[in-house]
PDB file of N, CA and C in Angstrom:
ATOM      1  N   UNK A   1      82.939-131.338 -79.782  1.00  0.00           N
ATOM      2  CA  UNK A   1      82.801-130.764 -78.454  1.00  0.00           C
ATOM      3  C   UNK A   1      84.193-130.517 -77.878  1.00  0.00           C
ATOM      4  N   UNK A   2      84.681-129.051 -77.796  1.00  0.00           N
ATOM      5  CA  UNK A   2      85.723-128.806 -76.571  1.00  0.00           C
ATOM      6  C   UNK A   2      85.270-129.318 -75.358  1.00  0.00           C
ATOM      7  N   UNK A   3      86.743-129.762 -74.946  1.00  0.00           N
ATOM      8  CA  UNK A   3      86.342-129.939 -72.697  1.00  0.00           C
ATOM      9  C   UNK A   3      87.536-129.070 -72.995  1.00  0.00           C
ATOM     10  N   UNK A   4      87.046-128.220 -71.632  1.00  0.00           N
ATOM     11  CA  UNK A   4      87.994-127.305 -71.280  1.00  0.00           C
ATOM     12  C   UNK A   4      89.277-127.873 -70.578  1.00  0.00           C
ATOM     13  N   UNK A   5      89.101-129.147 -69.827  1.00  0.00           N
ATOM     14  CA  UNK A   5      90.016-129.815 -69.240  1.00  0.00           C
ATOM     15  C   UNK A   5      91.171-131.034 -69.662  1.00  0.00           C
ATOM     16  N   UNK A   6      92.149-131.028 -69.991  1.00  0.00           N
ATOM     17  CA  UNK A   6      92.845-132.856 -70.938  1.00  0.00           C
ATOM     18  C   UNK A   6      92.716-133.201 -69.619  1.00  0.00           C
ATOM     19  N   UNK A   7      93.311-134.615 -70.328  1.00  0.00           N
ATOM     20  CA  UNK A   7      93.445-135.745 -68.928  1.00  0.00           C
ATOM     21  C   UNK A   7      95.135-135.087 -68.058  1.00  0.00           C
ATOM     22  N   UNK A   8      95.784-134.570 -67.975  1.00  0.00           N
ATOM     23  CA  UNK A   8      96.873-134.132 -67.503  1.00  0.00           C
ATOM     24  C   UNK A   8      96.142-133.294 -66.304  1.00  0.00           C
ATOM     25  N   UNK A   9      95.449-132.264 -66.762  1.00  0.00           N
ATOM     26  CA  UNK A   9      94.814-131.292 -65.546  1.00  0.00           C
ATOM     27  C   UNK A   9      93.744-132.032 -65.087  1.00  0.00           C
ATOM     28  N   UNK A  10      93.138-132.953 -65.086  1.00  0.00           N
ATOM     29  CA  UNK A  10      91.935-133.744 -64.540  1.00  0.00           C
ATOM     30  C   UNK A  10      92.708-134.753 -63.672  1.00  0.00           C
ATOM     31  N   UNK A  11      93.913-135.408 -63.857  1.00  0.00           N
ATOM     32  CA  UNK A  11      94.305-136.134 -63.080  1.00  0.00           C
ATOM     33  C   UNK A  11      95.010-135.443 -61.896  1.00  0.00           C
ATOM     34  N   UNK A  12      95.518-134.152 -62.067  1.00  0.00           N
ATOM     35  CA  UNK A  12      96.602-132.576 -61.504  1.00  0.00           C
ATOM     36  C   UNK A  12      95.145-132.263 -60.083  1.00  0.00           C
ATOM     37  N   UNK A  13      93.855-132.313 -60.490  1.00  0.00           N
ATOM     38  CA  UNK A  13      93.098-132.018 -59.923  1.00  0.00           C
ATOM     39  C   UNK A  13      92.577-133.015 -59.045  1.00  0.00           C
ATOM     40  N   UNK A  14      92.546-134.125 -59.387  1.00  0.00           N
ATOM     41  CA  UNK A  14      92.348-135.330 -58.276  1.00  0.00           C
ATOM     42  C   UNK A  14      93.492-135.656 -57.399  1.00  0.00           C
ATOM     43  N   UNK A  15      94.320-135.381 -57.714  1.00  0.00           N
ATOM     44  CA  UNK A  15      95.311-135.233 -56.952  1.00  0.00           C
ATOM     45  C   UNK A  15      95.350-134.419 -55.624  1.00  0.00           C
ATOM     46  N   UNK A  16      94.636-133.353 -56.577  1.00  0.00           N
ATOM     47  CA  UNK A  16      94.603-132.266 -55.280  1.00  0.00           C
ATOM     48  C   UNK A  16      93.787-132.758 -54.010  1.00  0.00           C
ATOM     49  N   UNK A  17      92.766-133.022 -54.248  1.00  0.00           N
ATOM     50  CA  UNK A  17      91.593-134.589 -53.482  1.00  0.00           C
ATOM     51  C   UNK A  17      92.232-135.138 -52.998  1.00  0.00           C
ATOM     52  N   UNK A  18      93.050-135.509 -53.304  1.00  0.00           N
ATOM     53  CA  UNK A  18      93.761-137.123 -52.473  1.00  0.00           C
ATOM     54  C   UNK A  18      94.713-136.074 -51.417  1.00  0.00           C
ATOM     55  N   UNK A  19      95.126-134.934 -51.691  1.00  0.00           N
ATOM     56  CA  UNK A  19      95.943-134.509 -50.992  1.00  0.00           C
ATOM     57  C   UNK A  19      95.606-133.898 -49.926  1.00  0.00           C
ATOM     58  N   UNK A  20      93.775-134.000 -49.708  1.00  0.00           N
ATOM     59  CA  UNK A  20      93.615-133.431 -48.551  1.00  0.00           C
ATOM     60  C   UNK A  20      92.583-131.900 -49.159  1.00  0.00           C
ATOM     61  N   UNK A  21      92.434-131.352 -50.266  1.00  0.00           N
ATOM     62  CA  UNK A  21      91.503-129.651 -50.265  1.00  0.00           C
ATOM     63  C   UNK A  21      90.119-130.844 -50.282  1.00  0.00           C
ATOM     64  N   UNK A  22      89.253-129.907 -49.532  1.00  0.00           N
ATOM     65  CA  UNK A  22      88.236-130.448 -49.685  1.00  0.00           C
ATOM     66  C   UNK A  22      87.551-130.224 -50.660  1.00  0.00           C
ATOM     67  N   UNK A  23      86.326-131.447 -51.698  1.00  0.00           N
ATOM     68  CA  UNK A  23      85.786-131.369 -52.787  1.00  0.00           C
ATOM     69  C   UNK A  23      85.405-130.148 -53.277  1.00  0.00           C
ATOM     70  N   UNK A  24      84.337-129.041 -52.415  1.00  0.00           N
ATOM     71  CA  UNK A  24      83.618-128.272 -52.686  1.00  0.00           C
ATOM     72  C   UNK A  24      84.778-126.700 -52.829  1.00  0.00           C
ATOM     73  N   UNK A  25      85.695-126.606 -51.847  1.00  0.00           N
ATOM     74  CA  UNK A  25      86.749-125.864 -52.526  1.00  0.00           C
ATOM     75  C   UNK A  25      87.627-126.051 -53.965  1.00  0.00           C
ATOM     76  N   UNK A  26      87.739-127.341 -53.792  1.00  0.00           N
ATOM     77  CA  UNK A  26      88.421-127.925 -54.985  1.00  0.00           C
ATOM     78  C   UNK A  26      87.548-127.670 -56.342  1.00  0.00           C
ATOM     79  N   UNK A  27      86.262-127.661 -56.094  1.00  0.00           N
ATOM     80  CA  UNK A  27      85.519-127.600 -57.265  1.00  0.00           C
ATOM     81  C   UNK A  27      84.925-125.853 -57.398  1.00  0.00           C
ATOM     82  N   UNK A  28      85.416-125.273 -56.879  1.00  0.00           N
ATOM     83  CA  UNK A  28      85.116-123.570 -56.424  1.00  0.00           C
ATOM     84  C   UNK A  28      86.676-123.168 -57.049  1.00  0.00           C
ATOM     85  N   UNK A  29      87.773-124.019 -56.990  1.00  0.00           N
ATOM     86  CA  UNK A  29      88.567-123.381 -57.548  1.00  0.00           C
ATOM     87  C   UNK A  29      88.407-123.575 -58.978  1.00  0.00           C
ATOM     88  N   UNK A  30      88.749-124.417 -59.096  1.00  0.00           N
ATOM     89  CA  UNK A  30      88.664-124.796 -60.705  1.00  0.00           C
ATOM     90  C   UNK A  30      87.500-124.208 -61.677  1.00  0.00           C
ATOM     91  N   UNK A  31      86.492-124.403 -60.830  1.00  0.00           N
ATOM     92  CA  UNK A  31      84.789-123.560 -62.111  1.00  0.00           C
ATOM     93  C   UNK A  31      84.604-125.041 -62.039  1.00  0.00           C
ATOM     94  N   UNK A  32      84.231-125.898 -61.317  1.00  0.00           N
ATOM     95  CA  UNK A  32      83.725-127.062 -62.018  1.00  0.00           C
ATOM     96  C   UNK A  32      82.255-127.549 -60.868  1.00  0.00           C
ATOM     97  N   UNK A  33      81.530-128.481 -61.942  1.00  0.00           N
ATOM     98  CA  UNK A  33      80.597-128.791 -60.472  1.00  0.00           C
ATOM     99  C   UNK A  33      81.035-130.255 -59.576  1.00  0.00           C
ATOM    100  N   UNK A  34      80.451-130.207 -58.530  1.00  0.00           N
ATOM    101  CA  UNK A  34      80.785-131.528 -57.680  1.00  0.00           C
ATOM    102  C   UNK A  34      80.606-132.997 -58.648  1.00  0.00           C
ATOM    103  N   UNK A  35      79.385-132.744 -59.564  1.00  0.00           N
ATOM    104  CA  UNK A  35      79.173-133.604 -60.223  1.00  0.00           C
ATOM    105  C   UNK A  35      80.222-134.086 -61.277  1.00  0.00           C
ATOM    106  N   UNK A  36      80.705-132.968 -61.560  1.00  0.00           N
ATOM    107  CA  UNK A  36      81.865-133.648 -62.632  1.00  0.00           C
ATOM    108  C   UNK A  36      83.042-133.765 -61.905  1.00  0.00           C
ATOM    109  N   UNK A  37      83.081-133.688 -60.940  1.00  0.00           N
ATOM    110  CA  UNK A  37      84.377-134.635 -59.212  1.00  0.00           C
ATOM    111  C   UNK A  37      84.647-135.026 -59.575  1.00  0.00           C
ATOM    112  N   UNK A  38      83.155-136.066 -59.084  1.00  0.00           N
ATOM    113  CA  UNK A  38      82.905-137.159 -58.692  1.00  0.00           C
ATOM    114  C   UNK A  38      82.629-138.461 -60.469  1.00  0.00           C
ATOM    115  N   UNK A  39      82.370-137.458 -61.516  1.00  0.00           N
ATOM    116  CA  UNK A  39      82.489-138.372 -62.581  1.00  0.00           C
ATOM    117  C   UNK A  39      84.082-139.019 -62.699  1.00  0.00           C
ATOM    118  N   UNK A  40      84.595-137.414 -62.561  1.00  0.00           N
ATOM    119  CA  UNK A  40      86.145-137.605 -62.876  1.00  0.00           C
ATOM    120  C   UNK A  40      86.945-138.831 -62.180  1.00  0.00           C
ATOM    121  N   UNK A  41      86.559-138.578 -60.804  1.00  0.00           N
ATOM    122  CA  UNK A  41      87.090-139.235 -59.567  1.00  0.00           C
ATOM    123  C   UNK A  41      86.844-140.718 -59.925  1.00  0.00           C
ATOM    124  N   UNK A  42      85.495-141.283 -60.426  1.00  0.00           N
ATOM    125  CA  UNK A  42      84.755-142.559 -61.016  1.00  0.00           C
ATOM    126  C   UNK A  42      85.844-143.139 -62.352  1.00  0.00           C
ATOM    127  N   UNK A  43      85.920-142.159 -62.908  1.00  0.00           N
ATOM    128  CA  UNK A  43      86.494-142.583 -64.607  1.00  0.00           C
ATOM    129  C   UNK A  43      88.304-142.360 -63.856  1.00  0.00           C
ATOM    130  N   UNK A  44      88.755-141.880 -63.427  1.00  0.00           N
ATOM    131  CA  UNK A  44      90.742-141.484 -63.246  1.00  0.00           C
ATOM    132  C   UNK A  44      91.150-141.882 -62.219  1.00  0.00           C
ATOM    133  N   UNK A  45      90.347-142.321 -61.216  1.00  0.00           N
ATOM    134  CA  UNK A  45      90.822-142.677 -59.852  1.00  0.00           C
ATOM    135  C   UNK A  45      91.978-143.542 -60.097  1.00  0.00           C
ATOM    136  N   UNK A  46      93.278-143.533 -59.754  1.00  0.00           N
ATOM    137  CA  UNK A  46      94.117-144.080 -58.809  1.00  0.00           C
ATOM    138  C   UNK A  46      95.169-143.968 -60.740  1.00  0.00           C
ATOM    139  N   UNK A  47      94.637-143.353 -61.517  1.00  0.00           N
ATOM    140  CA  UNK A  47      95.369-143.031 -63.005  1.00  0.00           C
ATOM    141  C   UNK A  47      96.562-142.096 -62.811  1.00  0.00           C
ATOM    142  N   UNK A  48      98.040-142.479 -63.686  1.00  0.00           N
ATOM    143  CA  UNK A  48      98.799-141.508 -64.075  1.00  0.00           C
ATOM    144  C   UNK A  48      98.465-140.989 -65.553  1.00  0.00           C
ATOM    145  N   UNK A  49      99.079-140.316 -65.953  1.00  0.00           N
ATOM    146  CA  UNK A  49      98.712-139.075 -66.832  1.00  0.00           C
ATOM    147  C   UNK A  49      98.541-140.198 -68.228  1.00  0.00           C
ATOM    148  N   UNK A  50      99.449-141.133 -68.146  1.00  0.00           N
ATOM    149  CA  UNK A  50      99.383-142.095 -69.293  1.00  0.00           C
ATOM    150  C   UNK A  50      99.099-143.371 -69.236  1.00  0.00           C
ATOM    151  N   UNK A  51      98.451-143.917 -68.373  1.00  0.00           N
ATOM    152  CA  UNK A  51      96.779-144.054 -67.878  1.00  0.00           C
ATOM    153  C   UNK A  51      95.918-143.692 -68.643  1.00  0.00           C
ATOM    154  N   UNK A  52      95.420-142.537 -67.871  1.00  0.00           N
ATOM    155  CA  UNK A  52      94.581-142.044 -68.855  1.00  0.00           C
ATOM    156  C   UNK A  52      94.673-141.835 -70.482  1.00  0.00           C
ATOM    157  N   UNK A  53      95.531-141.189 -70.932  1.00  0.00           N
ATOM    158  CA  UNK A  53      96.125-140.875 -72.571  1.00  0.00           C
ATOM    159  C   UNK A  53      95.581-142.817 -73.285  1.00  0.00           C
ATOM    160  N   UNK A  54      96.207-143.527 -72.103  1.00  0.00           N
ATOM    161  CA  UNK A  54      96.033-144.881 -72.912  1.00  0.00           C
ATOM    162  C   UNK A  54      94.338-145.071 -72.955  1.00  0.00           C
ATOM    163  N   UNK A  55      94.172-144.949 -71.706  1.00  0.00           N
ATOM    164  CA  UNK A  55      92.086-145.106 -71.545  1.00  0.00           C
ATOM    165  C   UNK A  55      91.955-144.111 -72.762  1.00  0.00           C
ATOM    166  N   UNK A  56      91.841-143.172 -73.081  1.00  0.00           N
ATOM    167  CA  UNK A  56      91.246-142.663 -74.206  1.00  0.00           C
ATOM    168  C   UNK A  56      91.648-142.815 -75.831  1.00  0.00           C
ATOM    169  N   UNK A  57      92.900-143.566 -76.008  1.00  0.00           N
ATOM    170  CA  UNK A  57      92.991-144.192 -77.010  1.00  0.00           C
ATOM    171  C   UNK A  57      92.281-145.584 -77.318  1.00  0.00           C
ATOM    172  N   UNK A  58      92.523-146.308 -76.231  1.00  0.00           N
ATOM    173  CA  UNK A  58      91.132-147.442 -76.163  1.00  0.00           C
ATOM    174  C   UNK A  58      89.780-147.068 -76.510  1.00  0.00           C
ATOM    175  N   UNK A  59      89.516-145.861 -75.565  1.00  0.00           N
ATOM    176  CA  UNK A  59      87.919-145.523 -76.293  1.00  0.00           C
ATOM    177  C   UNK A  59      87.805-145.340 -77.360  1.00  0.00           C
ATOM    178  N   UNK A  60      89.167-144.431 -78.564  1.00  0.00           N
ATOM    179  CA  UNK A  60      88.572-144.191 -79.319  1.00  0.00           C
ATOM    180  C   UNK A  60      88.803-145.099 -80.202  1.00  0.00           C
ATOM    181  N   UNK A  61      89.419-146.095 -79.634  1.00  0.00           N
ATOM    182  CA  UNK A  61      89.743-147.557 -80.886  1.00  0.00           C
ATOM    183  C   UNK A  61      88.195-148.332 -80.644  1.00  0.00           C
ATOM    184  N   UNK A  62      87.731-148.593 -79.239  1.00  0.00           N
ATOM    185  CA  UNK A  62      86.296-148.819 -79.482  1.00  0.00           C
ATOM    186  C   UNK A  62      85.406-148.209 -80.360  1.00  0.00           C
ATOM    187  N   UNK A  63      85.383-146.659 -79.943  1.00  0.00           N
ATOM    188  CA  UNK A  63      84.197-145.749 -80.643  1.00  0.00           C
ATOM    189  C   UNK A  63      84.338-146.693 -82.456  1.00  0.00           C
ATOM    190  N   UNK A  64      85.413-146.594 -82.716  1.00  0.00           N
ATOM    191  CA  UNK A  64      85.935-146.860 -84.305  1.00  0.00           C
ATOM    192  C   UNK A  64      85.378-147.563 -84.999  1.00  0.00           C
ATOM    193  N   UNK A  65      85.650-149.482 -83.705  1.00  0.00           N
ATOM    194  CA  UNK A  65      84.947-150.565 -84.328  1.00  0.00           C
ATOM    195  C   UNK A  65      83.433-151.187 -84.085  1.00  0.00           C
ATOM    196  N   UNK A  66      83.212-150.390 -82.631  1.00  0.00           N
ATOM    197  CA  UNK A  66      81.447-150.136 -83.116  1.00  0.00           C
ATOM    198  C   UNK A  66      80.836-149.717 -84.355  1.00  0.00           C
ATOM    199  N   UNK A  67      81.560-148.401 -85.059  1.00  0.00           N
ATOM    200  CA  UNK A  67      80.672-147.815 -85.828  1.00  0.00           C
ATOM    201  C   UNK A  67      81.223-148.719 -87.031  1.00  0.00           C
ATOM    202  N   UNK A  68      82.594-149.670 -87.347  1.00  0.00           N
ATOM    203  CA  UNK A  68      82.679-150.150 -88.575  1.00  0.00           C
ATOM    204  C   UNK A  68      81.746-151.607 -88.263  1.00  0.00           C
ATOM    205  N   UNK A  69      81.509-152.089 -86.885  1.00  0.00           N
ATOM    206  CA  UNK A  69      80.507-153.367 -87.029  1.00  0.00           C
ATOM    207  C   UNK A  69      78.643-152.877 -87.317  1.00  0.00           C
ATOM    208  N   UNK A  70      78.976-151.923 -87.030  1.00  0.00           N
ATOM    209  CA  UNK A  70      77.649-151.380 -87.200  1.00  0.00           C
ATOM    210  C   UNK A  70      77.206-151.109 -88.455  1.00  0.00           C
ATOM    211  N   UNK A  71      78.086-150.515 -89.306  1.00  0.00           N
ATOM    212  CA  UNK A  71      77.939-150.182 -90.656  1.00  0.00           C
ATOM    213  C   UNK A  71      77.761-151.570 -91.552  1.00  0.00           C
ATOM    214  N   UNK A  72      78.865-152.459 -91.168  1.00  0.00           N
ATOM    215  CA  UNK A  72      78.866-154.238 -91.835  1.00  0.00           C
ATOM    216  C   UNK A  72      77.811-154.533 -91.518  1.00  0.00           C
ATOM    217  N   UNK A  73      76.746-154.367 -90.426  1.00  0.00           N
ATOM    218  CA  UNK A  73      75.920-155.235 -90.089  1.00  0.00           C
ATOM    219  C   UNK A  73      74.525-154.702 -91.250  1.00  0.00           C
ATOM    220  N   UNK A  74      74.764-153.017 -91.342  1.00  0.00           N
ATOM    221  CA  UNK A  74      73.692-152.313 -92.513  1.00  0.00           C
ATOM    222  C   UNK A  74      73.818-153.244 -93.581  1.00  0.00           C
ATOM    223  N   UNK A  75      75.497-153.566 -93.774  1.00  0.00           N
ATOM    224  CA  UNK A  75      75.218-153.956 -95.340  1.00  0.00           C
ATOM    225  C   UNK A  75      74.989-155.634 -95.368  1.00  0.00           C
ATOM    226  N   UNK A  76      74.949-156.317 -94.409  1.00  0.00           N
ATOM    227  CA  UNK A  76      74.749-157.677 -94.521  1.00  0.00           C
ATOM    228  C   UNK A  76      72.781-157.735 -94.460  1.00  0.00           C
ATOM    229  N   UNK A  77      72.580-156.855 -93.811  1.00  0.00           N
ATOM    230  CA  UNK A  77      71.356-156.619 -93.584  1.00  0.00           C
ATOM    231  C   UNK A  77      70.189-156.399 -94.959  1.00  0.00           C
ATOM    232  N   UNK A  78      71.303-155.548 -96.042  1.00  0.00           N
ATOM    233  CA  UNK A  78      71.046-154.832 -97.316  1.00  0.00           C
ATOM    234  C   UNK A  78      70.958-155.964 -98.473  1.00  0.00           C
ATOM    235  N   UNK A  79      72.427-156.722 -98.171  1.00  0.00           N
ATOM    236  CA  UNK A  79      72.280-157.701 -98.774  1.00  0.00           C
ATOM    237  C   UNK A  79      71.419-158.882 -98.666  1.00  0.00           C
ATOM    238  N   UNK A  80      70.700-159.402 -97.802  1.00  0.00           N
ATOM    239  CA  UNK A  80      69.611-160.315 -97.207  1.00  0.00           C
ATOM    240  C   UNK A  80      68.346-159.787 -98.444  1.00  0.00           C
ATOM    241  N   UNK A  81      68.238-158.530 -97.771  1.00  0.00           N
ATOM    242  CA  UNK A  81      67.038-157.818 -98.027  1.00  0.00           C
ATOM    243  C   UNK A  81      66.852-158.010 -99.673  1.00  0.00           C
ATOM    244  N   UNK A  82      68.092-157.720-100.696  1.00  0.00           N
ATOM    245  CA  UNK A  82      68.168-157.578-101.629  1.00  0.00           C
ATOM    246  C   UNK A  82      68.241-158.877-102.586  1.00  0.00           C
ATOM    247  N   UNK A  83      68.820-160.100-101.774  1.00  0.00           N
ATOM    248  CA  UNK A  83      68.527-161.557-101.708  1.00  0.00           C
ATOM    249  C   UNK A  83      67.150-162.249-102.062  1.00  0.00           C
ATOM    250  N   UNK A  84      66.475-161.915-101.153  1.00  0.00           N
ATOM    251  CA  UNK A  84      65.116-162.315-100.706  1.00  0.00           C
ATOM    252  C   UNK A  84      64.023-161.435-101.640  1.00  0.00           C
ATOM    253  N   UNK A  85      64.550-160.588-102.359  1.00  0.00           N
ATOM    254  CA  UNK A  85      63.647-160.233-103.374  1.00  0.00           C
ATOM    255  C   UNK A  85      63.207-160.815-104.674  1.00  0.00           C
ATOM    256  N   UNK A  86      61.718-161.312-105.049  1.00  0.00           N
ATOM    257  CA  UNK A  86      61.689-161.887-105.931  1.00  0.00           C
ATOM    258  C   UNK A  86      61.503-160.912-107.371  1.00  0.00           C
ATOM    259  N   UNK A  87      62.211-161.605-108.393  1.00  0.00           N
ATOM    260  CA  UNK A  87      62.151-160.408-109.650  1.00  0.00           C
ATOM    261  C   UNK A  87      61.412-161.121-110.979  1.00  0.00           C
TER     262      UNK A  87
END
């Protein structure tokens, strides 16, 4: 999935918020909806640019070791299964 936006112009844009344009202009300039503001505003609030860069290297070091505990857990699971079989 492209986002049309990095974290550099998402934080450039909350900024603009804090500086006073109001939401619904702010989100009329850009093409965006209120809803993704207010996500933004939720997830970057009070973030510099590397801030964020760091928050999304964290996520994707999470995303990583979910899917490698997840996969260990298939094969401990495999192995039980394959255990418990009588031959």
């Amino acid at each position: 999935m492209k986002k049309r936006f990095n974290e550099q112009q998402i934080i450039a844009i909350l900024k603009e918020a804090e500086a006073g344009l109001p939401v619904k202009e702010l989100c009329r300039k850009h093409n965006i909806s209120d809803a993704t503001f207010y996500l933004w505003r939720k997830k970057y609030a009070g973030m510099d640019v590397s801030d964020a860069r760091r928050l999304k290297a964290l996520e994707d070091e999470n995303a990583k070791l979910k899917k490698l505990l997840a996969e260990s857990m298939l094969d401990v699971d495999a192995l039980k299964a394959a255990l418990n079989q009588k031959y």
